Coordinates of C-alpha atoms and ligand atoms in Angstrom, one line a residue:
X727 CA 0.0 0.0 0.0
X728 CA 1.4 3.4 -0.9
X729 CA 1.1 6.4 1.4
X730 CA -1.4 9.1 0.6
X731 CA 1.0 12.0 0.4
X732 CA 1.4 14.5 -2.4
X733 CA 4.1 13.9 -4.9
X734 CA 4.9 17.6 -5.3
X735 CA 8.4 17.6 -7.0
X736 CA 11.3 19.1 -5.2
X737 CA 12.6 21.8 -7.5
X738 CA 15.4 24.4 -7.3
X739 CA 13.0 27.2 -8.4
X740 CA 11.0 26.5 -5.2
X741 CA 14.1 27.5 -3.2
X742 CA 14.4 31.0 -4.6
X743 CA 10.6 31.6 -4.4
X744 CA 10.7 30.4 -0.8
X745 CA 13.7 32.7 0.0
X746 CA 11.9 35.7 -1.4
X747 CA 8.7 35.0 0.5
X748 CA 10.2 34.1 3.8
X749 CA 13.5 36.0 4.0
X750 CA 13.3 38.8 1.4
X751 CA 15.7 41.0 3.3
X752 CA 18.5 38.5 3.8
X753 CA 21.6 40.0 2.4
X754 CA 24.0 38.8 -0.3
X755 CA 27.3 40.7 -0.3
X756 CA 29.8 40.1 -3.1
X757 CA 33.3 41.3 -3.9
X758 CA 33.0 41.9 -7.6
X759 CA 35.6 41.3 -10.4
X760 CA 35.0 45.0 -11.1
X761 CA 36.8 45.7 -7.8
X762 CA 34.0 47.0 -5.5
X763 CA 31.7 45.4 -3.0
X764 CA 28.1 44.8 -4.1
X765 CA 25.2 44.2 -1.8
X766 CA 21.6 43.4 -2.4
X767 CA 18.8 41.2 -0.9
X768 CA 17.3 37.8 -1.5
X769 CA 14.3 39.7 -2.9
X770 CA 16.6 41.3 -5.5
X771 CA 18.2 38.0 -6.3
X772 CA 14.8 36.4 -6.9
X773 CA 13.7 39.2 -9.2
X774 CA 16.9 39.0 -11.2
X775 CA 16.7 35.2 -11.4
X776 CA 13.3 35.5 -13.0
X777 CA 14.6 38.2 -15.4
X778 CA 17.4 35.8 -16.3
X779 CA 14.9 33.0 -16.8
X780 CA 13.0 35.2 -19.3
X781 CA 16.2 36.1 -21.1
X782 CA 17.4 32.5 -21.3
X783 CA 14.1 31.5 -22.7
X784 CA 14.4 34.1 -25.4
X785 CA 17.9 32.9 -26.2
X786 CA 16.3 29.6 -26.9
X787 CA 17.4 27.7 -23.8
X788 CA 15.4 24.5 -23.5
X789 CA 15.0 21.7 -21.0
X790 CA 18.3 19.7 -20.6
X791 CA 20.4 22.3 -22.5
X792 CA 23.7 22.7 -20.8
X793 CA 24.5 26.3 -19.9
X794 CA 27.9 26.8 -18.5
X795 CA 29.5 29.3 -16.1
X796 CA 33.2 30.2 -15.6
X797 CA 32.9 32.4 -12.6
X798 CA 33.9 33.3 -9.1
X799 CA 31.5 33.3 -6.1
X800 CA 29.3 36.3 -6.7
X801 CA 25.7 37.4 -6.9
X802 CA 25.4 36.9 -10.7
X803 CA 26.6 33.4 -10.4
X804 CA 24.0 32.9 -7.6
X805 CA 21.2 34.1 -10.0
X806 CA 22.4 31.6 -12.6
X807 CA 22.1 28.8 -10.0
X808 CA 18.3 29.5 -10.0
X809 CA 17.7 31.0 -13.4
X810 CA 19.3 28.1 -15.4
X811 CA 18.2 25.1 -13.3
X812 CA 14.8 26.7 -12.7
X813 CA 13.8 26.6 -16.4
X814 CA 14.9 23.0 -16.6
X815 CA 18.3 23.6 -18.2
X816 CA 21.5 22.2 -16.7
X817 CA 24.0 24.5 -15.0
X818 CA 27.5 23.4 -15.9
X819 CA 29.9 25.1 -13.5
X820 CA 33.3 25.0 -15.0
X821 CA 36.5 24.9 -12.9
X822 CA 38.8 27.6 -14.4
X823 CA 41.8 25.9 -12.7
X824 CA 41.6 22.9 -15.0
X825 CA 44.3 22.7 -17.6
X826 CA 43.2 24.3 -20.9
X827 CA 43.0 20.9 -22.7
X828 CA 40.7 19.7 -19.9
X829 CA 38.6 22.8 -20.3
X830 CA 38.2 22.1 -24.0
X831 CA 37.4 18.5 -23.2
X832 CA 34.6 19.2 -20.7
X833 CA 33.0 22.1 -22.7
X834 CA 32.8 19.8 -25.7
X835 CA 31.8 16.7 -23.7
X836 CA 29.0 18.6 -21.9
X837 CA 28.0 20.2 -25.2
X838 CA 27.6 23.6 -23.6
X839 CA 25.4 26.0 -25.6
X840 CA 26.3 29.2 -23.8
X841 CA 29.0 30.2 -21.4
X842 CA 28.5 32.9 -18.8
X843 CA 31.9 34.2 -17.9
X844 CA 33.4 36.6 -15.3
X845 CA 35.7 39.3 -16.6
X846 CA 38.7 37.5 -15.2
X847 CA 38.2 34.4 -17.3
X848 CA 37.5 36.1 -20.7
X849 CA 41.2 35.7 -21.8
X850 CA 41.1 32.1 -20.9
X851 CA 38.1 31.5 -23.1
X852 CA 39.7 33.5 -25.9
X853 CA 42.7 31.2 -25.8
X854 CA 40.6 28.1 -26.4
X855 CA 37.8 29.5 -28.5
X856 CA 38.8 27.8 -31.7
X857 CA 38.6 24.4 -30.0
X858 CA 35.0 24.9 -28.7
X859 CA 33.2 25.6 -32.0
X860 CA 29.8 24.3 -30.8
X861 CA 29.4 27.0 -28.1
X862 CA 26.8 29.4 -29.6
X863 CA 27.8 32.5 -27.6
X864 CA 29.3 34.0 -24.5
X865 CA 27.6 36.2 -21.8
X866 CA 30.1 38.4 -20.0
X867 CA 29.0 38.8 -16.4
X868 CA 29.3 42.6 -16.1
X869 CA 27.6 45.8 -17.2
X870 CA 28.1 47.9 -20.3
X871 CA 30.5 50.3 -18.6
X872 CA 33.1 47.6 -18.0
X873 CA 32.6 45.4 -21.0
X874 CA 36.0 44.4 -22.4
X875 CA 37.0 44.3 -26.0
X876 CA 37.2 40.6 -26.9
X877 CA 38.0 38.3 -29.8
X878 CA 35.1 36.0 -28.7
X879 CA 32.2 35.8 -31.1
X880 CA 28.6 36.4 -30.3
X881 CA 29.1 38.2 -27.0
X882 CA 26.4 39.6 -24.8
X883 CA 26.7 41.7 -21.7
X884 CA 24.9 40.1 -18.7
X885 CA 23.3 43.3 -17.4
X886 CA 22.1 44.2 -20.9
X887 CA 20.7 40.7 -21.4
X888 CA 18.5 40.9 -18.4
X889 CA 17.8 44.6 -18.0
X890 CA 14.5 44.9 -20.0
X891 CA 13.1 41.5 -19.1
X892 CA 10.1 41.2 -16.8
X893 CA 10.7 40.1 -13.2
X894 CA 7.7 37.9 -13.5
X895 CA 8.2 34.3 -14.6
X896 CA 6.1 31.2 -14.1
X897 CA 8.7 28.6 -13.2
X898 CA 7.8 25.3 -15.0
X899 CA 7.0 22.2 -13.0
X900 CA 8.7 19.0 -14.0
X901 CA 10.0 15.7 -12.6
X902 CA 12.3 16.3 -9.6
X903 CA 14.7 13.7 -11.0
X904 CA 15.5 16.1 -13.9
X905 CA 19.1 17.0 -14.2
X906 CA 19.9 20.4 -12.6
X907 CA 23.6 20.9 -12.6
X908 CA 26.8 19.3 -13.8
X909 CA 30.3 19.4 -12.3
X910 CA 33.4 17.6 -13.5
X911 CA 35.9 16.0 -11.1
X912 CA 39.4 17.4 -11.6
X913 CA 40.7 13.9 -12.2
X914 CA 44.4 13.1 -11.5
X915 CA 44.5 10.6 -14.4
X916 CA 42.5 10.5 -17.6
X917 CA 39.8 12.9 -18.6
X918 CA 37.6 14.6 -16.0
X919 CA 34.4 12.8 -15.3
X920 CA 31.0 14.5 -15.1
X921 CA 28.7 14.3 -12.1
X922 CA 25.1 15.2 -13.0
X923 CA 23.0 16.3 -10.0
X924 CA 19.2 16.3 -10.1
X925 CA 16.8 18.8 -8.5
X926 CA 15.8 16.2 -6.0
X927 CA 19.4 15.3 -5.0
X928 CA 20.2 19.0 -4.7
X929 CA 17.3 19.8 -2.4
X930 CA 17.6 16.9 -0.1
X931 CA 21.3 17.4 0.2
X932 CA 20.6 21.0 1.2
X933 CA 18.0 19.9 3.7
X934 CA 20.4 17.6 5.3
X935 CA 23.4 20.0 5.3
X936 CA 21.6 22.8 7.0
X937 CA 21.0 20.7 10.1
X938 CA 22.9 21.3 13.3
X939 CA 24.5 17.9 12.9
X940 CA 26.0 18.8 9.5
X941 CA 26.9 22.5 8.9
X942 CA 24.4 24.2 11.1
X943 CA 23.0 26.8 8.7
X944 CA 20.0 28.9 9.7
X945 CA 18.4 32.3 9.3
X946 CA 20.8 33.8 11.9
X947 CA 23.9 32.5 10.1
X948 CA 26.2 34.8 8.2
X949 CA 28.4 32.6 6.0
X950 CA 31.4 33.1 3.9
X951 CA 31.8 30.3 1.4
X952 CA 35.4 30.5 0.1
X953 CA 34.9 27.1 -1.5
X954 CA 34.2 28.0 -5.1
X955 CA 30.8 27.8 -6.7
X956 CA 32.6 26.0 -9.5
X957 CA 33.6 23.2 -7.1
X958 CA 30.6 21.0 -6.2
X959 CA 28.3 24.0 -6.1
X960 CA 30.2 25.6 -3.2
X961 CA 29.3 22.5 -1.2
X962 CA 25.6 23.3 -1.8
X963 CA 25.6 26.3 0.5
X964 CA 24.0 28.7 -2.0
X965 CA 20.9 26.5 -2.0
X966 CA 21.1 26.2 1.8
X967 CA 21.1 30.0 2.0
X968 CA 18.0 30.2 -0.1
X969 CA 16.4 27.5 2.1
X970 CA 17.1 29.2 5.4
X971 CA 17.6 32.9 4.7
X972 CA 21.2 32.8 5.9
X973 CA 23.3 35.9 4.9
X974 CA 25.8 35.1 2.2
X975 CA 29.2 36.8 1.8
X976 CA 30.8 36.0 -1.6
X977 CA 34.6 36.6 -1.8
X978 CA 34.7 36.9 -5.6
X979 CA 38.3 36.6 -6.8
X980 CA 39.7 37.7 -3.4
X981 CA 40.8 34.4 -1.8
X982 CA 44.1 35.6 -0.3
X983 CA 44.4 36.2 3.5
X984 CA 44.2 40.0 3.3
X985 CA 41.1 40.1 1.0
X986 CA 39.3 37.5 3.1
X987 CA 40.1 39.4 6.4
X988 CA 38.8 42.6 4.9
X989 CA 35.4 41.0 4.2
X990 CA 35.3 39.2 7.5
X991 CA 36.1 42.4 9.3
X992 CA 33.3 44.3 7.5
X993 CA 30.6 41.6 7.3
X994 CA 31.3 39.7 10.5
X995 CA 30.5 36.1 9.3
X996 CA 30.1 33.5 12.0
X997 CA 30.6 30.5 9.6
X998 CA 33.4 30.1 7.1
X999 CA 33.7 27.2 4.6
X1000 CA 36.7 26.2 2.5
X1001 CA 39.7 23.9 2.0
X1002 CA 42.8 23.8 4.3
X1003 CA 45.1 25.8 2.0
X1004 CA 42.8 28.8 2.1
X1005 CA 42.7 28.8 5.9
X1006 CA 46.5 28.4 6.1
X1007 CA 46.7 31.7 4.1
X1008 CA 44.2 33.4 6.3
X1009 CA 45.8 32.2 9.6
X1010 CA 49.2 33.4 8.4
X1011 CA 47.7 36.8 7.5
X1012 CA 46.1 37.0 11.0
X1013 CA 49.4 36.2 12.6
X1014 CA 51.1 38.9 10.5
X1015 CA 48.6 41.6 11.5
X1016 CA 48.2 40.4 15.1
X1017 CA 44.3 40.3 15.0
X1018 CA 41.7 37.6 15.8
X1019 CA 38.7 36.4 14.0
X1020 CA 36.2 37.5 16.6
X1021 CA 32.9 37.1 14.7
X1022 CA 33.8 33.5 13.6
X1023 CA 32.2 30.7 15.5
X1024 CA 32.8 27.7 13.1
X1025 CA 35.0 27.0 10.2
X1026 CA 34.0 24.1 8.0
X1027 CA 37.1 22.4 6.5
X1028 CA 36.9 19.8 3.8
X1029 CA 38.5 18.7 0.5
X1030 CA 41.7 17.6 2.3
X1031 CA 42.4 16.6 5.9
X1032 CA 42.5 19.3 8.4
X1033 CA 45.9 19.3 10.2
X1034 CA 46.0 19.2 14.0
X1035 CA 47.9 22.5 14.1
X1036 CA 45.0 24.2 12.2
X1037 CA 42.4 22.8 14.6
X1038 CA 44.3 24.1 17.5
X1039 CA 45.1 27.5 16.1
X1040 CA 41.4 28.2 15.3
X1041 CA 40.5 27.1 18.8
X1042 CA 43.2 28.6 20.8
X1043 CA 43.9 31.8 19.0
X1044 CA 40.6 32.6 17.3
X1045 CA 38.1 30.8 19.6
X1046 CA 36.5 29.2 16.5
X1047 CA 35.5 25.5 16.3
X1048 CA 36.8 23.7 13.2
X1049 CA 34.1 21.4 11.8
X1050 CA 35.9 18.8 9.8
X1051 CA 33.8 17.5 6.9
X1052 CA 34.5 14.9 4.2
X1053 CA 32.9 14.4 0.9
X1054 CA 33.4 14.2 -2.9
X1055 CA 32.1 15.8 -6.1
X1056 CA 30.3 12.4 -6.6
X1057 CA 28.5 13.0 -3.3
X1058 CA 27.1 16.5 -3.8
X1059 CA 29.5 16.6 -1.8
X1060 CA 28.7 16.1 1.9
X1061 CA 29.3 12.7 3.4
X1062 CA 30.3 13.3 7.0
X1063 CA 30.5 16.2 9.4
X1064 CA 32.4 16.4 12.7
X1065 CA 30.0 18.9 14.3
X1066 CA 30.5 19.7 18.0
X1067 CA 28.7 17.2 20.3
X1068 CA 27.8 17.3 24.0
X1069 CA 30.5 14.7 24.7
X1070 CA 33.1 17.0 23.2
X1071 CA 32.2 19.8 25.6
X1072 CA 33.3 17.7 28.5
X1073 CA 36.3 16.0 27.0
X1074 CA 39.9 16.8 27.9
X1075 CA 41.1 19.2 25.3
X1076 CA 43.8 17.0 23.7
X1077 CA 41.3 14.2 23.4
X1078 CA 38.8 16.5 21.7
X1079 CA 41.4 17.7 19.2
X1080 CA 42.2 14.1 18.4
X1081 CA 38.5 13.4 17.7
X1082 CA 38.3 16.6 15.6
X1083 CA 41.0 15.2 13.3
X1084 CA 38.5 12.5 12.3
X1085 CA 36.2 13.4 9.4
X1086 CA 33.1 13.0 11.4
X1087 CA 29.9 11.0 11.4
X1088 CA 27.8 10.4 8.3
X1089 CA 25.0 13.0 7.9
X1090 CA 21.6 11.5 7.7
X1091 CA 21.1 10.1 4.2
X1092 CA 24.6 8.7 3.7
X1093 CA 25.5 5.1 4.5
X1094 CA 29.1 4.0 4.6
X1095 CA 31.0 0.7 5.0
X1096 CA 34.6 -0.3 4.7
X1097 CA 35.7 -3.5 3.0
X1098 CA 38.9 -5.4 2.3
X1099 CA 40.2 -6.2 -1.1
X1100 CA 37.8 -9.2 -1.3
X1101 CA 34.8 -7.1 -0.5
X1102 CA 34.5 -8.4 3.0
X1103 CA 33.2 -5.8 5.5
X1104 CA 35.7 -4.7 8.1
X1105 CA 34.8 -4.1 11.8
X1106 CA 33.9 -0.6 12.9
X1107 CA 36.5 -0.4 15.7
X1108 CA 38.5 2.6 14.6
X1109 CA 41.5 0.4 13.9
X1110 CA 40.7 -1.9 10.9
X1111 CA 40.7 -0.1 7.7
X1112 CA 39.5 -0.8 4.2
X1113 CA 38.1 0.6 1.0
X1114 CA 35.4 3.1 1.8
X1115 CA 32.0 2.5 0.0
X1116 CA 29.1 4.8 0.3
X1117 CA 25.5 5.0 -0.9
X1118 CA 22.7 7.5 -0.6
X1119 CA 20.1 9.7 -2.4
X1120 CA 22.7 12.4 -3.4
X1121 CA 25.4 10.1 -4.5
X1122 CA 25.9 9.3 -8.2
X1123 CA 25.0 5.9 -9.6
X1124 CA 27.1 6.5 -12.8
X1125 CA 29.1 9.2 -14.5
X1126 CA 27.7 11.5 -17.1
X1127 CA 27.7 9.9 -20.6
X1128 CA 29.9 7.1 -19.4
X1129 CA 29.3 3.4 -19.1
X1130 CA 32.5 2.8 -17.0
X1131 CA 31.0 1.2 -13.9
X1132 CA 34.4 0.3 -12.3
X1133 CA 33.8 2.5 -9.3
X1134 CA 30.4 1.1 -8.6
X1135 CA 29.7 -2.2 -6.7
X1136 CA 26.2 -3.5 -6.0
X1137 CA 24.7 -0.1 -5.6
X1138 CA 27.6 1.3 -3.7
X1139 CA 30.1 3.9 -4.8
X1140 CA 33.8 3.1 -4.2
X1141 CA 35.1 6.4 -3.0
X1142 CA 38.8 5.6 -3.7
X1143 CA 39.5 6.4 -0.1
X1144 CA 41.0 4.0 2.5
X1145 CA 39.3 4.6 5.9
X1146 CA 38.5 3.5 9.4
X1147 CA 35.1 3.7 11.1
X1148 CA 35.0 3.7 14.9
X1149 CA 32.4 2.3 17.3
X1150 CA 30.6 5.7 17.3
X1151 CA 30.5 5.8 13.5
X1152 CA 33.2 8.4 13.2
X1153 CA 35.0 8.2 9.8
X1154 CA 38.8 8.4 9.7
X1155 CA 40.3 8.9 6.2
X1156 CA 43.6 7.1 6.2
X1157 CA 44.5 8.0 2.6
X1158 CA 43.5 7.9 -1.0
X1159 CA 43.9 4.2 -2.0
X1160 CA 46.5 5.2 -4.7
X1161 CA 48.5 7.3 -2.2
X1162 CA 48.7 4.9 0.7
X1163 CA 52.2 3.5 1.2
X1164 CA 52.7 -0.2 1.5
X1165 CA 55.8 -0.9 3.4
X1166 CA 56.6 -4.5 4.2
X1167 CA 52.9 -5.4 4.2
X1168 CA 52.0 -2.6 6.6
X1169 CA 50.2 0.5 5.5
X1170 CA 51.4 4.0 6.0
X1171 CA 49.1 7.0 5.7
X1172 CA 50.7 9.8 3.6
X1173 CA 48.0 12.2 4.9
X1174 CA 48.9 11.6 8.6
X1175 CA 52.6 12.0 7.9
X1176 CA 52.0 15.3 5.9
X1177 CA 49.8 16.7 8.7
X1178 CA 52.4 15.8 11.3
X1179 CA 55.1 17.5 9.3
X1180 CA 53.2 20.8 8.7
X1181 CA 53.0 21.0 12.5
X1182 CA 56.6 22.1 12.4
X1183 CA 56.8 25.8 12.4
X1184 CA 59.3 26.0 9.5
X1185 CA 57.3 23.8 7.1
X1186 CA 54.8 25.5 4.8
X1187 CA 53.6 22.4 2.9
X1188 CA 54.5 18.7 3.0
X1189 CA 53.9 15.9 0.5
X1190 CA 54.6 12.2 1.3
X1191 CA 55.0 9.7 -1.5
X1192 CA 55.9 6.0 -1.5
X1193 CA 59.0 5.1 -3.6
X1194 CA 60.5 1.8 -4.5
X1195 CA 62.6 0.0 -1.8
X1196 CA 64.6 -3.1 -2.2
X1197 CA 63.7 -4.7 1.1
X1198 CA 60.3 -3.1 2.0
X1199 CA 58.8 -2.8 -1.5
X1200 CA 57.9 0.8 -0.7
X1201 CA 59.1 3.4 1.7
X1202 CA 57.8 7.0 2.4
X1203 CA 59.9 10.0 1.5
X1204 CA 58.8 13.5 2.5
X1205 CA 59.0 16.5 0.1
X1206 CA 58.6 19.7 1.9
X1207 CA 58.5 23.5 1.3
X1208 CA 60.5 25.4 3.9
X1209 CA 59.4 28.8 5.3
X1210 CA 61.4 31.5 3.4
X1211 CA 64.7 32.1 5.2
X1212 CA 64.5 28.9 7.3
X1213 CA 67.5 26.6 7.6
X1214 CA 65.7 23.7 9.0
X1215 CA 67.3 20.4 8.0
X1216 CA 65.9 17.0 7.0
X1217 CA 67.3 15.6 10.3
X1218 CA 65.5 18.3 12.3
X1219 CA 62.2 17.4 10.7
X1220 CA 62.8 13.7 11.4
X1221 CA 63.6 14.5 15.0
X1222 CA 60.4 16.6 15.2
X1223 CA 58.3 13.7 13.8
X1224 CA 60.0 11.0 16.1
X1225 CA 57.5 11.2 19.0
X1226 CA 54.5 11.8 16.7
X1227 CA 54.4 8.8 14.5
X1228 CA 55.1 5.0 14.6
X1229 CA 58.8 4.3 14.1
X1230 CA 58.3 2.4 10.9
X1231 CA 56.4 5.4 9.4
X1232 CA 59.5 7.6 9.6
X1233 CA 60.2 9.0 6.1
X1234 CA 63.5 7.6 4.8
X1235 CA 64.4 11.0 3.3
X1236 CA 63.3 14.5 3.8
X1237 CA 63.9 16.6 0.6
X1238 CA 63.2 20.3 0.4
X1239 CA 61.6 21.6 -2.8
X1240 CA 60.5 25.0 -4.1
X1241 CA 57.0 24.0 -5.3
X1242 CA 54.6 21.2 -5.1
X1243 CA 52.1 20.4 -7.9
X1244 CA 48.3 20.6 -7.2
X1245 CA 45.1 19.5 -8.9
X1246 CA 42.5 22.0 -10.0
X1247 CA 40.8 21.6 -6.7
X1248 CA 43.9 22.3 -4.7
X1249 CA 44.9 18.8 -3.8
X1250 CA 48.5 17.6 -3.9
X1251 CA 49.1 16.0 -7.3
X1252 CA 51.4 13.0 -6.5
X1253 CA 51.3 11.1 -9.8
X1254 CA 54.2 12.8 -11.5
X1255 CA 56.2 13.0 -8.2
X1256 CA 55.8 9.3 -7.8
X1257 CA 57.3 8.7 -11.2
X1258 CA 60.1 11.3 -10.7
X1259 CA 61.2 9.8 -7.4
X1260 CA 60.4 6.2 -8.0
X1261 CA 64.0 5.0 -7.9
X1262 CA 65.3 7.6 -5.6
X1263 CA 66.1 5.2 -2.7
X1264 CA 67.2 2.4 -5.1
X1265 CA 69.8 4.7 -6.7
X1266 CA 71.3 6.0 -3.5
Ligands
LIG960 P1 38.3 16.5 -7.0 O1 39.6 17.1 -6.6 O2 38.5 15.2 -7.8 O3 37.3 17.4 -7.5 P2 36.8 16.0 -4.7 O4 36.7 17.4 -4.2 O5 35.6 15.3 -5.1 O6 37.8 15.9 -5.8 O7 37.6 15.2 -3.7 C1 37.2 14.1 -3.0 C2 38.3 13.5 -2.2 O8 39.0 14.5 -1.4 C3 37.9 12.5 -1.2 O9 37.7 11.2 -1.8 C4 39.0 12.5 -0.2 O10 40.1 11.7 -0.7 C5 39.5 13.9 -0.2 N1 38.9 14.6 0.9 C6 37.8 15.3 1.0 N2 37.5 15.8 2.2 C7 38.5 15.3 3.0 C8 38.8 15.4 4.4 N3 38.1 16.1 5.3 N4 39.9 14.7 4.8 C9 40.7 14.0 4.0 N5 40.4 13.9 2.7 C10 39.4 14.5 2.2

């Protein structure tokens, strides 16, 4: 027997309508590419999203058409989130940090009809325009006064496009499983893979993430998402803001410590969201100017593991709680959150910090398990580790236009991570399965080693890779970037690590480098380093 409840579809357009009705005065503040700070309200955003929907319809945008953006976090990008998906088209948020050949690949693979582009990225599109012949035109996200001269064909100015349109628009109703947005993973090998989110998955992900047990977003929240809107929809927080009426502060192109602090100082956000690298820059800047982040209550950190030194610094210097979260593009992205619990309030501090290093508990809707190489489930004791598999209503079941099902097993997604799960269901990411170091049959976590190494005051960034070893098959070596002017030696770093790691984890070598390579989403790119250093210990 089926229930008697209405099957009203969950649609992204409902979010912006709800926001306008319930929280019309909620503010959206953006640093613009044009250089100034722009502010308006949810009511304005809703009006302009409907104008945009009218303009897109006139341009001929139809259901399922892919409309792309190449843009920072700002209010026009926010309007596109609702205007494009709201009419049934698919918003393809392009990551400008991808290599040009990857950009060409994804624009052609997605069959983007139009690209909405911020001023910053116009030259990037000009450099690849001959390789993306099927794009019909480009909308530059600015006003007539700041329109650049460009070699792009069929160019429209965003403000001109929408200015004469009506702010009335009847959003269409359609199946909630309709595609809403598309995001490509940065991919360390091969071509990027597309993840196609639906209206339903987007809305229930947002419903779950606003909860106190996930990110704790509400009408009294003022949040600063530094995580880009081109990376898994800024972790879904633009939708969460429309759902709750939270104030949004968009940093635009200003992601350096000084620019972020300027916005934090003027807008007083209590919730920040971003990857560890960004917070490292902000924390260093705060050290330099000798000020503290007084308005900030929580900092959500995901994308890579949060080092212990960062958890402590936010707590001890800035009185801010670091919410460690884990997820993937394939998971919309939230899988787990390490929100503060009652138990944490009463825990000895060092014990709490240790717990905060874990990636947290699954948010409602996400199921996880760890299995060995034969697919056998491993115990949830915080010690045994295995391949992490997940499933849930906002997790992909296959990649866009791909029949490669190698990451999927009986309805579960293989995350490519190796992890532990403890008796309280806390997830501990040990490593990416391709990065974990197998030394004499024992596993060594490159992530844990890197995080221990950056605890040293003179180390800016650390990267651990496994290299060939005659006796142990593989041994870890540590590549590190020193603080400018520091004379710290490899031996000093090994001494520093000695009481922080198991003895057999000690990197055989510590080598100092000038730079480390990163993926388009800011993660260490180890594939080339592994090749370069493969025989390093063998040849010594
Ligand atoms: P991409 O760089 O391919 O776009 P994603 O942003 O989807 O990647 O990255 C997902 C991966 O990032 C996870 O599988 C995991 O390895 C890593 N990751 C994400 N959050 C954390 C975290 N809190 N701690 C450790 N690793 C993390």
